[in-house]
Short mmCIF file of C-alpha atoms in Angstrom, two decimals:
data_model
loop_
_atom_site.label_atom_id
_atom_site.label_comp_id
_atom_site.label_asym_id
_atom_site.label_seq_id
_atom_site.Cartn_x
_atom_site.Cartn_y
_atom_site.Cartn_z
CA MET S 1 -34.55 -33.08 -6.11
CA SER S 2 -36.11 -30.27 -4.11
CA GLN S 3 -33.18 -30.41 -1.70
CA GLU S 4 -30.71 -29.99 -4.61
CA ILE S 5 -32.64 -26.99 -5.90
CA HIS S 6 -32.66 -25.43 -2.43
CA THR S 7 -28.88 -25.93 -2.19
CA LEU S 8 -28.35 -24.17 -5.50
CA GLN S 9 -30.43 -21.24 -4.31
CA THR S 10 -28.61 -20.82 -0.99
CA PRO S 11 -24.84 -20.69 -1.53
CA LYS S 12 -22.59 -20.42 1.49
CA LYS S 13 -21.72 -16.92 2.67
CA VAL S 14 -18.27 -15.86 3.94
CA GLY S 15 -17.82 -12.63 5.90
CA PHE S 16 -14.49 -10.98 5.08
CA VAL S 17 -12.49 -8.26 6.87
CA SER S 18 -9.23 -6.93 5.42
CA LEU S 19 -6.91 -5.00 7.75
CA GLY S 20 -3.48 -3.46 7.23
CA CYS S 21 -1.55 -2.12 4.25
CA PRO S 22 -2.19 -2.26 0.48
CA LYS S 23 0.00 -5.37 0.27
CA ALA S 24 -2.43 -7.15 2.61
CA LEU S 25 -5.29 -5.78 0.53
CA THR S 26 -3.98 -7.53 -2.58
CA ASP S 27 -3.80 -10.80 -0.60
CA SER S 28 -7.44 -10.27 0.36
CA GLU S 29 -8.37 -9.68 -3.28
CA LEU S 30 -6.82 -13.03 -4.25
CA ILE S 31 -8.76 -14.89 -1.55
CA LEU S 32 -12.04 -13.15 -2.45
CA THR S 33 -11.50 -13.97 -6.12
CA ARG S 34 -11.07 -17.66 -5.29
CA LEU S 35 -14.12 -17.65 -3.02
CA SER S 36 -16.25 -16.05 -5.73
CA ALA S 37 -14.95 -18.40 -8.42
CA GLU S 38 -15.98 -21.37 -6.28
CA GLY S 39 -19.50 -20.06 -5.74
CA TYR S 40 -19.27 -18.61 -2.25
CA LEU S 41 -21.04 -15.36 -1.47
CA THR S 42 -18.96 -12.77 0.37
CA SER S 43 -19.91 -9.99 2.75
CA LYS S 44 -18.17 -7.17 4.62
CA THR S 45 -20.14 -7.99 7.78
CA PHE S 46 -20.33 -10.92 10.18
CA GLU S 47 -24.12 -10.99 10.26
CA GLY S 48 -25.63 -13.89 8.36
CA ALA S 49 -22.23 -15.30 7.39
CA ASP S 50 -21.61 -19.04 7.64
CA LEU S 51 -17.92 -18.33 8.35
CA VAL S 52 -15.68 -15.28 8.77
CA ILE S 53 -12.16 -14.70 7.39
CA ILE S 54 -10.01 -11.93 8.88
CA ASN S 55 -6.83 -10.80 7.13
CA THR S 56 -4.72 -9.29 9.90
CA CYS S 57 -1.84 -6.86 10.31
CA GLY S 58 0.91 -7.51 12.85
CA PHE S 59 3.50 -4.80 12.27
CA ILE S 60 3.01 -2.32 15.11
CA ASP S 61 1.24 -2.56 18.46
CA GLU S 62 -1.78 -0.50 17.35
CA ALA S 63 -2.29 -2.77 14.35
CA VAL S 64 -1.96 -5.90 16.50
CA LYS S 65 -4.60 -4.56 18.91
CA GLU S 66 -6.97 -3.74 16.06
CA SER S 67 -6.53 -7.25 14.63
CA LEU S 68 -7.06 -8.99 17.97
CA ASP S 69 -10.12 -6.83 18.73
CA THR S 70 -11.61 -7.67 15.33
CA ILE S 71 -11.04 -11.38 15.91
CA SER S 72 -12.73 -11.13 19.31
CA GLU S 73 -15.68 -9.28 17.79
CA ALA S 74 -16.05 -11.88 15.04
CA LEU S 75 -15.94 -14.74 17.54
CA ASN S 76 -18.60 -13.07 19.67
CA GLU S 77 -20.91 -12.22 16.78
CA ASN S 78 -20.34 -15.23 14.54
CA GLY S 79 -18.19 -17.87 16.28
CA ARG S 80 -16.68 -19.45 13.14
CA VAL S 81 -13.48 -17.59 12.29
CA ILE S 82 -10.44 -18.26 10.10
CA VAL S 83 -7.50 -15.87 10.56
CA THR S 84 -4.82 -15.11 7.97
CA GLY S 85 -2.21 -12.39 7.41
CA CYS S 86 0.91 -11.11 9.11
CA LEU S 87 -0.31 -11.49 12.68
CA GLY S 88 -1.02 -15.13 11.95
CA ALA S 89 2.71 -15.74 11.63
CA ARG S 90 3.63 -14.35 15.05
CA VAL S 91 4.34 -16.46 18.14
CA ASP S 92 4.10 -15.79 21.87
CA ASP S 93 6.80 -16.07 24.54
CA ASP S 94 6.44 -19.86 24.61
CA GLY S 95 6.83 -20.20 20.88
CA ASP S 96 3.14 -20.98 20.32
CA ASN S 97 0.97 -19.27 17.74
CA LEU S 98 0.02 -15.88 19.21
CA ILE S 99 -3.54 -15.79 17.89
CA GLN S 100 -4.37 -19.34 18.93
CA SER S 101 -2.98 -18.65 22.40
CA ILE S 102 -5.23 -15.61 22.83
CA HIS S 103 -8.23 -16.89 20.87
CA PRO S 104 -8.18 -20.71 21.01
CA LYS S 105 -11.66 -20.92 19.48
CA VAL S 106 -10.57 -19.75 16.02
CA LEU S 107 -10.99 -22.48 13.42
CA ALA S 108 -7.61 -21.99 11.77
CA VAL S 109 -4.69 -19.57 11.47
CA THR S 110 -2.36 -18.99 8.49
CA GLY S 111 0.39 -16.51 7.74
CA PRO S 112 0.30 -13.88 4.96
CA HIS S 113 0.16 -14.53 1.22
CA ALA S 114 -1.45 -17.94 1.84
CA THR S 115 -4.44 -18.11 -0.51
CA ASP S 116 -4.22 -21.87 -1.07
CA GLU S 117 -3.95 -22.63 2.63
CA VAL S 118 -6.88 -20.35 3.45
CA MET S 119 -9.03 -22.03 0.80
CA GLN S 120 -8.11 -25.47 2.18
CA LYS S 121 -9.38 -24.36 5.59
CA VAL S 122 -12.55 -22.94 4.05
CA HIS S 123 -13.19 -26.25 2.27
CA GLU S 124 -12.60 -28.09 5.54
CA HIS S 125 -14.93 -25.98 7.66
CA LEU S 126 -17.44 -24.78 5.06
CA PRO S 127 -17.48 -27.20 2.13
CA MET S 128 -19.55 -26.25 -0.87
CA PRO S 129 -22.08 -28.97 -1.71
CA GLN S 130 -21.64 -30.55 -5.12
CA GLN S 131 -23.74 -28.76 -7.68
CA PRO S 132 -24.32 -31.24 -10.52
CA PHE S 133 -25.18 -28.64 -13.17
CA MET S 134 -22.66 -25.96 -12.17
CA ASP S 135 -19.85 -28.53 -12.06
CA LEU S 136 -20.26 -29.09 -15.81
CA ILE S 137 -19.30 -25.49 -16.58
CA PRO S 138 -15.56 -25.00 -17.32
CA GLN S 139 -13.83 -22.82 -14.75
CA ALA S 140 -12.77 -19.51 -16.28
CA SER S 141 -9.63 -17.83 -15.02
CA SER S 142 -9.20 -14.10 -14.60
CA LEU S 143 -5.99 -12.09 -14.62
CA VAL S 144 -7.58 -9.44 -12.43
CA GLY S 145 -10.18 -11.03 -10.19
CA ILE S 146 -12.07 -9.17 -7.46
CA LYS S 147 -10.75 -5.77 -6.44
CA LEU S 148 -11.46 -4.01 -3.15
CA THR S 149 -10.52 -0.61 -4.55
CA PRO S 150 -12.79 1.67 -6.63
CA LYS S 151 -12.93 0.75 -10.32
CA HIS S 152 -10.67 3.60 -11.41
CA TYR S 153 -7.55 2.65 -9.44
CA ALA S 154 -5.86 -0.58 -8.42
CA TYR S 155 -2.79 -1.89 -6.62
CA LEU S 156 -0.31 -4.04 -8.53
CA LYS S 157 1.91 -6.15 -6.28
CA ILE S 158 5.18 -7.04 -8.01
CA SER S 159 6.90 -9.04 -5.27
CA GLU S 160 6.46 -10.54 -1.84
CA GLY S 161 8.81 -10.43 1.17
CA CYS S 162 11.98 -8.48 1.87
CA ASN S 163 15.72 -9.20 2.07
CA HIS S 164 16.45 -6.38 4.50
CA ARG S 165 16.82 -6.99 8.20
CA CYS S 166 15.99 -3.56 9.60
CA THR S 167 16.20 -3.75 13.36
CA PHE S 168 12.78 -2.15 13.95
CA CYS S 169 10.93 -4.44 11.53
CA ILE S 170 9.57 -7.97 11.85
CA ILE S 171 8.02 -8.20 8.37
CA PRO S 172 10.66 -10.63 6.98
CA SER S 173 9.83 -13.03 9.82
CA MET S 174 6.17 -12.91 8.71
CA ARG S 175 6.39 -12.54 4.93
CA GLY S 176 9.79 -14.11 4.25
CA ASP S 177 12.58 -13.10 1.89
CA LEU S 178 12.05 -11.32 -1.42
CA VAL S 179 10.20 -13.33 -4.07
CA SER S 180 9.66 -11.42 -7.32
CA ARG S 181 6.66 -12.20 -9.51
CA PRO S 182 7.52 -13.20 -13.09
CA VAL S 183 7.69 -10.06 -15.18
CA GLY S 184 5.28 -11.49 -17.76
CA ASP S 185 2.65 -12.16 -15.09
CA VAL S 186 2.96 -8.63 -13.73
CA LEU S 187 2.62 -7.03 -17.15
CA SER S 188 -0.30 -9.25 -18.15
CA GLU S 189 -2.16 -8.23 -15.00
CA ALA S 190 -1.36 -4.56 -15.61
CA ARG S 191 -2.67 -4.74 -19.17
CA ALA S 192 -5.87 -6.42 -17.97
CA LEU S 193 -6.37 -3.70 -15.37
CA PHE S 194 -5.97 -0.90 -17.92
CA GLU S 195 -8.31 -2.71 -20.32
CA GLY S 196 -10.81 -2.96 -17.47
CA GLY S 197 -10.91 0.80 -16.98
CA VAL S 198 -8.25 1.42 -14.32
CA LYS S 199 -6.97 4.99 -14.61
CA GLU S 200 -4.30 4.78 -11.91
CA LEU S 201 -1.99 1.83 -11.21
CA LEU S 202 -0.22 1.85 -7.85
CA VAL S 203 2.88 -0.37 -7.87
CA ILE S 204 3.51 -1.93 -4.46
CA SER S 205 5.78 -4.45 -2.73
CA GLN S 206 7.91 -4.54 0.39
CA ASP S 207 10.85 -3.20 -1.63
CA THR S 208 10.00 -2.06 -5.15
CA SER S 209 13.61 -1.10 -5.93
CA ALA S 210 14.78 -4.68 -5.32
CA TYR S 211 12.47 -6.25 -7.88
CA GLY S 212 14.32 -9.10 -9.60
CA VAL S 213 17.26 -9.29 -7.16
CA ASP S 214 16.22 -12.78 -6.05
CA VAL S 215 16.29 -14.13 -9.62
CA LYS S 216 19.45 -12.20 -10.54
CA TYR S 217 17.47 -9.98 -12.93
CA GLN S 218 16.84 -12.91 -15.24
CA THR S 219 15.28 -12.24 -18.61
CA GLY S 220 11.61 -13.10 -18.81
CA PHE S 221 9.22 -13.00 -21.73
CA TRP S 222 5.99 -11.15 -22.35
CA ASP S 223 4.12 -11.00 -25.65
CA GLY S 224 7.07 -12.81 -27.19
CA LYS S 225 9.51 -10.07 -26.15
CA PRO S 226 12.48 -10.55 -23.80
CA ILE S 227 12.26 -8.29 -20.74
CA LYS S 228 14.68 -8.21 -17.84
CA THR S 229 13.19 -8.82 -14.39
CA ARG S 230 14.31 -5.46 -12.99
CA THR S 231 12.53 -2.35 -11.74
CA LEU S 232 13.61 -0.03 -14.56
CA GLU S 233 12.54 -2.36 -17.36
CA LEU S 234 9.28 -3.17 -15.59
CA VAL S 235 8.40 0.50 -15.08
CA GLU S 236 9.26 1.29 -18.73
CA GLN S 237 6.83 -1.39 -19.87
CA LEU S 238 4.14 -0.23 -17.45
CA ALA S 239 4.52 3.28 -18.87
CA ASN S 240 4.08 1.89 -22.39
CA LEU S 241 0.93 0.05 -21.33
CA ALA S 242 -0.56 3.09 -19.57
CA GLU S 243 0.05 5.58 -22.38
CA PRO S 244 -2.82 4.59 -24.76
CA TYR S 245 -5.28 4.87 -21.87
CA GLY S 246 -3.91 8.15 -20.53
CA ALA S 247 -3.51 6.34 -17.20
CA TRP S 248 -1.22 7.07 -14.29
CA VAL S 249 1.50 4.80 -12.90
CA ARG S 250 2.50 5.55 -9.30
CA LEU S 251 5.47 3.95 -7.49
CA HIS S 252 5.34 3.01 -3.81
CA TYR S 253 7.84 1.55 -1.28
CA VAL S 254 10.89 2.56 -3.29
CA TYR S 255 14.12 2.10 -1.33
CA PRO S 256 16.71 4.84 -2.02
CA TYR S 257 19.17 2.67 -3.95
CA PRO S 258 21.34 4.28 -6.65
CA THR S 259 19.18 2.50 -9.26
CA VAL S 260 16.33 4.88 -8.40
CA ASP S 261 18.29 7.57 -10.28
CA HIS S 262 17.38 5.79 -13.55
CA LEU S 263 13.65 6.19 -12.88
CA ILE S 264 13.77 9.97 -12.64
CA PRO S 265 14.05 10.59 -16.42
CA LEU S 266 10.83 8.59 -16.93
CA MET S 267 9.15 10.94 -14.46
CA ALA S 268 10.64 14.05 -16.05
CA GLN S 269 9.28 12.87 -19.43
CA GLY S 270 5.80 12.41 -17.96
CA ARG S 271 5.75 8.67 -18.66
CA VAL S 272 5.13 7.78 -15.01
CA LEU S 273 3.98 10.08 -12.23
CA PRO S 274 6.73 12.27 -10.72
CA TYR S 275 5.97 10.80 -7.31
CA LEU S 276 8.23 8.68 -5.12
CA ASP S 277 7.13 6.95 -1.94
CA ILE S 278 10.46 6.36 -0.19
CA PRO S 279 10.59 5.16 3.44
CA PHE S 280 13.67 7.06 4.61
CA GLN S 281 12.87 6.38 8.33
CA HIS S 282 15.57 8.78 9.56
CA SER S 283 18.36 11.08 8.40
CA HIS S 284 21.20 10.80 10.93
CA PRO S 285 23.90 8.29 9.87
CA ASP S 286 24.24 6.83 13.36
CA VAL S 287 20.52 6.22 13.74
CA LEU S 288 20.34 4.73 10.24
CA SER S 289 23.22 2.46 11.18
CA ARG S 290 21.40 1.27 14.29
CA MET S 291 18.33 0.70 12.12
CA LYS S 292 20.47 -1.17 9.54
CA ARG S 293 19.04 0.96 6.75
CA PRO S 294 20.66 0.95 3.29
CA ALA S 295 21.68 4.63 2.93
CA SER S 296 23.08 7.59 4.84
CA GLY S 297 21.22 10.83 5.45
CA GLU S 298 23.75 13.03 3.69
CA LYS S 299 23.62 10.98 0.49
CA ASN S 300 19.85 11.01 0.58
CA LEU S 301 19.75 14.80 0.75
CA ASP S 302 22.20 15.17 -2.14
CA ARG S 303 20.25 12.72 -4.27
CA ILE S 304 16.90 14.40 -3.59
CA GLN S 305 18.40 17.68 -4.76
CA ALA S 306 19.75 15.98 -7.89
CA TRP S 307 16.39 14.34 -8.61
CA ARG S 308 14.58 17.65 -8.35
CA GLU S 309 17.08 19.30 -10.70
CA GLN S 310 16.15 16.68 -13.32
CA CYS S 311 12.44 16.66 -12.44
CA PRO S 312 11.29 19.88 -10.73
CA ASP S 313 7.72 18.56 -10.32
CA LEU S 314 8.88 15.56 -8.26
CA VAL S 315 6.82 14.91 -5.13
CA ILE S 316 8.35 12.85 -2.34
CA ARG S 317 6.36 11.09 0.34
CA SER S 318 8.10 9.24 3.14
CA THR S 319 7.76 7.67 6.56
CA PHE S 320 9.95 8.29 9.60
CA ILE S 321 10.44 6.94 13.10
CA ALA S 322 10.86 9.33 16.05
CA GLY S 323 12.34 8.22 19.34
CA PHE S 324 14.29 5.23 18.02
CA PRO S 325 16.37 3.55 20.77
CA GLY S 326 19.46 5.63 21.52
CA GLU S 327 18.24 8.65 19.55
CA THR S 328 19.75 11.78 21.06
CA GLU S 329 18.23 15.25 20.91
CA LEU S 330 20.91 16.25 18.39
CA GLU S 331 20.10 13.27 16.20
CA PHE S 332 16.43 14.15 16.32
CA GLU S 333 17.17 17.80 15.45
CA HIS S 334 19.18 16.44 12.50
CA LEU S 335 16.00 14.69 11.33
CA LEU S 336 13.96 17.90 11.60
CA ASP S 337 16.60 19.80 9.63
CA PHE S 338 16.53 17.07 6.96
CA VAL S 339 12.78 17.41 6.53
CA ARG S 340 13.14 21.19 6.15
CA LEU S 341 16.09 21.02 3.74
CA ALA S 342 14.75 18.13 1.67
CA LYS S 343 11.30 19.76 1.61
CA ILE S 344 9.56 16.42 1.97
CA ASP S 345 6.12 16.94 0.45
CA ARG S 346 4.21 14.31 2.42
CA ALA S 347 5.30 12.32 5.46
CA GLY S 348 4.01 10.12 8.19
CA CYS S 349 5.84 9.63 11.47
CA PHE S 350 5.57 6.83 14.01
CA ALA S 351 6.74 7.09 17.57
CA TYR S 352 9.01 4.08 17.98
CA SER S 353 6.97 1.04 18.98
CA PRO S 354 8.87 -1.81 20.70
CA VAL S 355 7.29 -4.51 18.57
CA LYS S 356 7.86 -7.95 20.03
CA GLY S 357 10.64 -9.72 18.13
CA ALA S 358 12.31 -6.57 16.78
CA LEU S 359 16.08 -6.50 17.30
CA ALA S 360 15.93 -2.76 18.03
CA ASN S 361 14.41 -3.56 21.42
CA GLU S 362 17.83 -4.82 22.50
CA ILE S 363 19.61 -1.59 21.55
CA PRO S 364 20.67 0.42 24.64
CA GLY S 365 18.91 3.70 25.28
CA MET S 366 15.21 2.89 25.00
CA LEU S 367 13.47 6.25 25.38
CA PRO S 368 10.45 6.77 27.64
CA ASP S 369 7.15 6.64 25.80
CA VAL S 370 6.42 10.28 26.68
CA VAL S 371 9.64 11.36 24.91
CA ARG S 372 8.84 9.25 21.84
CA GLN S 373 5.36 10.73 21.60
CA GLU S 374 6.65 14.26 22.12
CA ARG S 375 9.20 13.88 19.31
CA GLN S 376 6.57 12.47 16.99
CA ALA S 377 4.41 15.54 17.66
CA ARG S 378 7.33 17.88 17.04
CA PHE S 379 8.17 16.10 13.80
CA MET S 380 4.59 16.37 12.53
CA LYS S 381 4.49 20.08 13.35
CA VAL S 382 7.60 20.72 11.25
CA GLN S 383 6.34 18.46 8.47
CA GLU S 384 3.02 20.27 8.37
CA GLU S 385 4.79 23.61 8.00
CA VAL S 386 6.84 22.25 5.09
CA SER S 387 3.86 20.57 3.43
CA VAL S 388 1.53 23.57 3.76
CA ALA S 389 4.17 25.92 2.36
CA LYS S 390 4.62 23.67 -0.68
CA LEU S 391 0.87 23.45 -1.18
CA ARG S 392 0.57 27.25 -1.09
CA GLU S 393 3.02 27.40 -4.00
CA ARG S 394 0.44 25.59 -6.15
CA ILE S 395 -2.16 28.38 -5.92
CA GLY S 396 -2.76 29.67 -9.42
CA GLN S 397 -1.54 26.48 -11.11
CA THR S 398 -3.73 24.37 -13.37
CA MET S 399 -3.50 20.66 -12.55
CA LYS S 400 -4.89 17.44 -13.95
CA VAL S 401 -6.86 15.61 -11.25
CA LEU S 402 -8.59 12.25 -10.96
CA ILE S 403 -12.08 12.31 -9.41
CA ASP S 404 -12.77 9.92 -6.52
CA GLN S 405 -16.15 11.17 -5.27
CA VAL S 406 -18.81 13.56 -6.55
CA HIS S 407 -21.44 15.65 -4.76
CA ALA S 408 -25.03 15.87 -6.02
CA GLY S 409 -24.26 13.95 -9.19
CA GLY S 410 -21.23 16.07 -9.98
CA LYS S 411 -23.04 19.41 -10.00
CA GLN S 412 -22.01 20.49 -6.49
CA GLY S 413 -18.31 19.72 -6.59
CA ALA S 414 -16.17 16.64 -5.95
CA LEU S 415 -13.17 15.14 -4.21
CA ALA S 416 -10.22 14.44 -6.47
CA ARG S 417 -6.49 13.83 -6.36
CA SER S 418 -3.57 15.25 -8.29
CA TYR S 419 -0.40 13.38 -9.23
CA ALA S 420 0.92 14.46 -5.80
CA ASP S 421 -1.76 12.55 -3.89
CA ALA S 422 -1.90 8.80 -3.45
CA PRO S 423 -5.27 7.44 -2.29
CA GLU S 424 -5.88 7.05 1.46
CA ILE S 425 -2.50 8.38 2.60
CA ASP S 426 -2.09 11.84 1.05
CA GLY S 427 -4.30 14.89 0.71
CA THR S 428 -7.11 15.58 -1.74
CA VAL S 429 -8.15 18.27 -4.19
CA LYS S 430 -11.56 19.67 -3.23
CA LEU S 431 -13.30 20.66 -6.44
CA LEU S 432 -15.77 23.53 -6.33
CA PRO S 433 -19.06 23.31 -8.28
CA PRO S 434 -18.36 23.66 -12.02
CA GLN S 435 -18.96 27.14 -13.41
CA LYS S 436 -19.83 25.70 -16.81
CA VAL S 437 -23.35 24.26 -16.93
CA SER S 438 -22.16 21.70 -19.48
CA LEU S 439 -19.40 20.34 -17.22
CA ARG S 440 -20.48 17.30 -15.23
CA LEU S 441 -17.95 15.81 -12.83
CA LYS S 442 -17.81 12.01 -12.90
CA VAL S 443 -16.03 9.48 -10.67
CA GLY S 444 -13.02 7.89 -12.32
CA GLU S 445 -12.50 10.63 -14.89
CA PHE S 446 -9.72 13.17 -15.27
CA VAL S 447 -10.45 16.87 -15.29
CA LYS S 448 -8.33 20.02 -15.30
CA ALA S 449 -8.69 22.36 -12.35
CA LYS S 450 -7.20 25.69 -11.29
CA ILE S 451 -5.91 25.76 -7.72
CA VAL S 452 -7.48 28.67 -5.83
CA ASP S 453 -6.69 27.97 -2.17
CA THR S 454 -5.53 25.43 0.42
CA ASP S 455 -7.30 23.77 3.33
CA GLY S 456 -4.87 22.08 5.70
CA HIS S 457 -3.23 19.28 3.71
CA ASP S 458 -5.73 19.65 0.86
CA LEU S 459 -6.06 21.91 -2.16
CA ILE S 460 -9.20 23.74 -3.28
CA ALA S 461 -9.68 24.05 -7.04
CA GLN S 462 -12.10 25.27 -9.67
CA PRO S 463 -12.78 22.76 -12.50
CA ILE S 464 -12.18 24.29 -15.91
#
């Protein structure tokens, strides 16, 4: 009996590390939710853990190195490691699993979006002892589960995989083709998140614009109502759900299909944030053709101008690749001109990385690394000029911002974000100490602030 009591008092502990993008983060949240539901303790460190799970990224060389280094560290400090995520799906030159070839001592390796498989490996290597009293309690299910984000914002993944075969990308080989979540499941999770206090919902996927393509936009049901499995209808319903809570809905990974045009009126009406995260990657038609991207640069520029005519407050964030194989100086200058003319608000730029398995590596004209890095630096210089100029235009405006952090209990200022700033990837709004004694800044709450200055990619504002 004493042994059973001791077992109940010392549940197994799993160390967990989540690397990579928000899509990987949602995979991690699912695994952590299952672990918690089954009685495992979880920790962000390796120390004292009975087993470690690492959710990896395998998209670019820097991410691969970070993942492999983390695995090595976990093996050295703990020794019992299960690996999941995108890197887990990659193979070496001999066709063997890459991670197991480099780190043969790992207990198991799975690919991404593999919660069931990960849990099977956990049960195999760290079984939970039967708990005779706990086993009598019915297992409750949760639409939300454990979140790794702050309480006031959350990611909502609407699909997995991608149907595109961009020549620089190996994600389809790791995450597979597009699989859309049932629209009813997505909306039920969104409602639960808003009911739980989420003030900002960030919609993510590999290709948000393609939601429902795989099921031919079939009609689903939610709350007894028929709803088409398509981006527009989904976003309309998310806007309806968010409205009673005064919450934000932000769209990420939106491919520039013509269907995006139908989302702009929702942004102009203030129903969803006037913010589009669109991975343009380049502007020159020839480079886009070599990339096998779905749109030409000229059309993109025309459509951005049309979007801004309908919705002047629209903010566009994007990602680009500099030094793609075969990129000429003229093609690169075309990209710089595009950024200036399109006035891209926020952008990241990667120097082309010859990721193993990418078809682009076979394209003639691979540029020297020094040229790729130099073009990336030039791009970022131009982008910074554009971004800073647009930020300066906001001086004097009053904006609604969402508070992420406070200083001295909210009396000495805070860090917040406006509709133009997604967490982690964009800038912030630095709030000065409130001038009103009665005003207390609190994390997760909205406040109005007057923009008084800029600081690099950030705004400085006075709460009012």
